[in-house]
Amino acid sequence: SWGAVLKCRQLEGKFPDIIKAGTTDNKEKSVFNKRESVGSSSTMLDINSIMKASQSIAGEVRYNELLKKLLHITIENGGAGRGCLILHHNKELFLEAEGISGKGDVTIYSSEKIKGSKHVPESFVMYSWRSGELLAFKNIQEQEQFNSDPYILENKTVSAMCVPISAHGRLNGLLYLEN
């Protein structure tokens, strides 16, 4: 079990008047102990069966494996030679994963800080982060504000793109792609 049942029971305890399961004798009953069916008689779905199935599926999801697959697909579909996932934690940006086109291998990092990193052009990444703008250049070496970045000079980066990642109106990270 991946902990969803425990979390739901905690929520049931914390918000008993919101999460109620009606019964004929008006006693509150746990959502997970209740056996209900949804739908017409020909297409009845048992809620307990749905919960068990979703827990089994979620239990199989491995964050690192999912991250590797998603980054690999993004690099391939974006036509990039290399890509990095950068996430924001505790007021700092961290390199979480790096992948190279043509190789199925994606390196997962233990939250390596972007500041001083040798894996991405810090000036380019930080500009995209601060501005919240998608940056894309066919030849980044022609861009005066980025062409002196140590990473760009050392790796002779030509094209580069940095895409802000946001959810619920909040910037959470960046996707960096290059050739």
Short mmCIF file of C-alpha atoms in Angstrom, two decimals:
data_model
loop_
_atom_site.label_atom_id
_atom_site.label_comp_id
_atom_site.label_asym_id
_atom_site.label_seq_id
_atom_site.Cartn_x
_atom_site.Cartn_y
_atom_site.Cartn_z
CA SER A 1 0.00 0.00 0.00
CA TRP A 2 1.29 3.45 -0.88
CA GLY A 3 -0.32 5.34 1.99
CA ALA A 4 -3.45 6.72 0.33
CA VAL A 5 -5.81 4.86 2.63
CA LEU A 6 -4.02 6.25 5.70
CA LYS A 7 -4.07 9.77 4.26
CA CYS A 8 -7.78 9.51 3.45
CA ARG A 9 -8.53 8.33 6.97
CA GLN A 10 -6.56 11.30 8.33
CA LEU A 11 -8.62 13.62 6.13
CA GLU A 12 -11.83 11.93 7.25
CA GLY A 13 -10.82 12.57 10.87
CA LYS A 14 -9.84 16.17 10.21
CA PHE A 15 -12.92 17.05 8.12
CA PRO A 16 -15.71 14.76 9.36
CA ASP A 17 -18.51 17.12 8.31
CA ILE A 18 -17.20 17.30 4.74
CA ILE A 19 -16.43 13.64 4.17
CA LYS A 20 -19.56 11.78 5.18
CA ALA A 21 -20.82 8.53 3.87
CA GLY A 22 -24.58 8.37 4.42
CA THR A 23 -26.07 5.17 5.76
CA THR A 24 -29.60 4.13 6.62
CA ASP A 25 -28.98 4.42 10.37
CA ASN A 26 -27.29 7.87 10.00
CA LYS A 27 -23.97 6.66 11.44
CA GLU A 28 -20.82 7.97 9.82
CA LYS A 29 -18.85 5.32 8.10
CA SER A 30 -15.38 5.34 6.51
CA VAL A 31 -15.39 5.86 2.77
CA PHE A 32 -13.10 2.84 2.50
CA ASN A 33 -15.39 0.54 4.46
CA LYS A 34 -18.43 1.45 2.42
CA ARG A 35 -19.46 -0.77 -0.46
CA GLU A 36 -21.32 1.17 -3.12
CA SER A 37 -21.95 0.79 -6.81
CA VAL A 38 -22.07 3.53 -9.39
CA GLY A 39 -23.80 3.46 -12.75
CA SER A 40 -26.68 1.62 -14.37
CA SER A 41 -27.48 -1.97 -13.57
CA SER A 42 -25.69 -3.15 -16.71
CA THR A 43 -22.49 -1.21 -15.93
CA MET A 44 -22.14 -1.39 -12.16
CA LEU A 45 -18.76 -0.33 -10.75
CA ASP A 46 -17.78 -1.35 -7.28
CA ILE A 47 -16.00 1.54 -5.48
CA ASN A 48 -13.84 -0.86 -3.46
CA SER A 49 -12.66 -2.47 -6.71
CA ILE A 50 -11.84 0.92 -8.19
CA MET A 51 -9.90 1.92 -5.07
CA LYS A 52 -7.92 -1.34 -5.06
CA ALA A 53 -7.09 -0.98 -8.75
CA SER A 54 -5.98 2.65 -8.43
CA GLN A 55 -3.82 1.82 -5.41
CA SER A 56 -2.19 -1.05 -7.29
CA ILE A 57 -1.46 1.17 -10.31
CA ALA A 58 -0.13 4.03 -8.18
CA GLY A 59 2.03 1.59 -6.22
CA GLU A 60 3.73 0.57 -9.44
CA VAL A 61 4.68 4.12 -10.43
CA ARG A 62 8.30 4.78 -9.66
CA TYR A 63 9.24 8.45 -9.66
CA ASN A 64 12.72 7.95 -11.15
CA GLU A 65 11.47 5.64 -13.90
CA LEU A 66 8.67 8.05 -14.76
CA LEU A 67 11.10 10.97 -14.76
CA LYS A 68 13.49 9.11 -17.07
CA LYS A 69 10.75 8.24 -19.56
CA LEU A 70 9.27 11.74 -19.60
CA LEU A 71 12.65 13.44 -20.07
CA HIS A 72 13.63 10.99 -22.82
CA ILE A 73 10.36 11.61 -24.69
CA THR A 74 10.72 15.39 -24.29
CA ILE A 75 14.28 15.38 -25.65
CA GLU A 76 13.35 13.21 -28.62
CA ASN A 77 10.17 15.11 -29.50
CA GLY A 78 11.87 18.47 -29.00
CA GLY A 79 14.65 17.51 -31.40
CA ALA A 80 17.26 18.28 -28.76
CA GLY A 81 20.64 16.68 -28.31
CA ARG A 82 20.48 17.02 -24.55
CA GLY A 83 17.96 18.06 -21.92
CA CYS A 84 17.78 18.78 -18.21
CA LEU A 85 14.95 19.02 -15.73
CA ILE A 86 15.48 21.77 -13.16
CA LEU A 87 13.16 22.09 -10.16
CA HIS A 88 12.69 24.74 -7.48
CA HIS A 89 13.04 23.65 -3.84
CA ASN A 90 13.58 25.80 -0.76
CA LYS A 91 14.15 29.02 -2.74
CA GLU A 92 16.84 27.45 -4.96
CA LEU A 93 17.01 25.73 -8.34
CA PHE A 94 18.30 22.16 -8.53
CA LEU A 95 19.23 19.89 -11.42
CA GLU A 96 17.08 16.79 -11.04
CA ALA A 97 17.70 14.89 -14.28
CA GLU A 98 19.77 14.99 -17.46
CA GLY A 99 19.30 13.03 -20.67
CA ILE A 100 21.10 12.75 -23.98
CA SER A 101 19.36 12.04 -27.29
CA GLY A 102 19.97 8.63 -28.78
CA LYS A 103 20.77 7.12 -25.40
CA GLY A 104 17.99 5.60 -23.36
CA ASP A 105 19.94 6.55 -20.27
CA VAL A 106 18.85 9.50 -18.16
CA THR A 107 20.94 10.52 -15.17
CA ILE A 108 19.00 11.31 -12.01
CA TYR A 109 20.75 13.73 -9.67
CA SER A 110 20.29 14.13 -5.95
CA SER A 111 19.16 17.73 -6.28
CA GLU A 112 22.39 19.30 -7.53
CA LYS A 113 22.35 23.10 -7.14
CA ILE A 114 22.26 25.10 -10.37
CA LYS A 115 24.45 27.79 -8.85
CA GLY A 116 27.95 26.85 -9.95
CA SER A 117 26.77 23.78 -11.88
CA LYS A 118 28.82 22.53 -14.80
CA HIS A 119 25.76 20.87 -16.38
CA VAL A 120 23.81 23.92 -17.59
CA PRO A 121 24.49 27.54 -18.56
CA GLU A 122 23.70 29.25 -15.26
CA SER A 123 23.16 32.74 -16.72
CA PHE A 124 20.68 31.45 -19.30
CA VAL A 125 18.76 29.27 -16.84
CA MET A 126 18.60 31.99 -14.18
CA TYR A 127 17.38 34.60 -16.68
CA SER A 128 14.54 32.32 -17.75
CA TRP A 129 13.71 31.61 -14.10
CA ARG A 130 13.68 35.27 -13.02
CA SER A 131 11.73 36.46 -16.06
CA GLY A 132 9.43 33.44 -16.30
CA GLU A 133 10.00 33.61 -20.06
CA LEU A 134 10.55 30.84 -22.54
CA LEU A 135 13.96 31.49 -24.10
CA ALA A 136 14.99 29.93 -27.40
CA PHE A 137 18.00 30.81 -29.53
CA LYS A 138 19.23 29.20 -32.74
CA ASN A 139 22.70 30.45 -31.92
CA ILE A 140 23.13 31.34 -28.26
CA GLN A 141 26.75 32.30 -28.90
CA GLU A 142 25.44 35.37 -30.74
CA GLN A 143 23.55 36.52 -27.63
CA GLU A 144 25.74 39.02 -25.81
CA GLN A 145 24.24 38.44 -22.37
CA PHE A 146 24.84 34.65 -22.52
CA ASN A 147 27.85 34.09 -24.79
CA SER A 148 30.37 34.52 -21.97
CA ASP A 149 28.73 31.89 -19.74
CA PRO A 150 31.42 29.30 -18.85
CA TYR A 151 29.16 26.39 -19.81
CA ILE A 152 28.39 27.83 -23.25
CA LEU A 153 32.07 28.57 -23.91
CA GLU A 154 33.31 25.19 -22.71
CA ASN A 155 30.65 23.07 -24.43
CA LYS A 156 30.35 25.21 -27.57
CA THR A 157 26.57 25.20 -27.21
CA VAL A 158 24.84 26.41 -30.36
CA SER A 159 21.08 26.28 -29.92
CA ALA A 160 19.43 26.38 -26.51
CA MET A 161 15.95 26.63 -25.07
CA CYS A 162 14.68 27.05 -21.53
CA VAL A 163 11.00 26.43 -20.87
CA PRO A 164 9.39 27.49 -17.57
CA ILE A 165 7.28 24.79 -15.88
CA SER A 166 4.38 26.05 -13.84
CA ALA A 167 1.38 24.57 -12.10
CA HIS A 168 -1.54 26.39 -10.54
CA GLY A 169 -0.04 29.76 -11.52
CA ARG A 170 3.24 29.06 -9.71
CA LEU A 171 6.63 28.59 -11.38
CA ASN A 172 8.01 25.21 -10.25
CA GLY A 173 10.97 24.59 -12.50
CA LEU A 174 12.50 24.70 -15.95
CA LEU A 175 13.17 22.38 -18.82
CA TYR A 176 16.50 23.09 -20.50
CA LEU A 177 17.16 21.73 -24.01
CA GLU A 178 20.22 22.20 -26.22
CA ASN A 179 22.02 21.14 -29.37
#
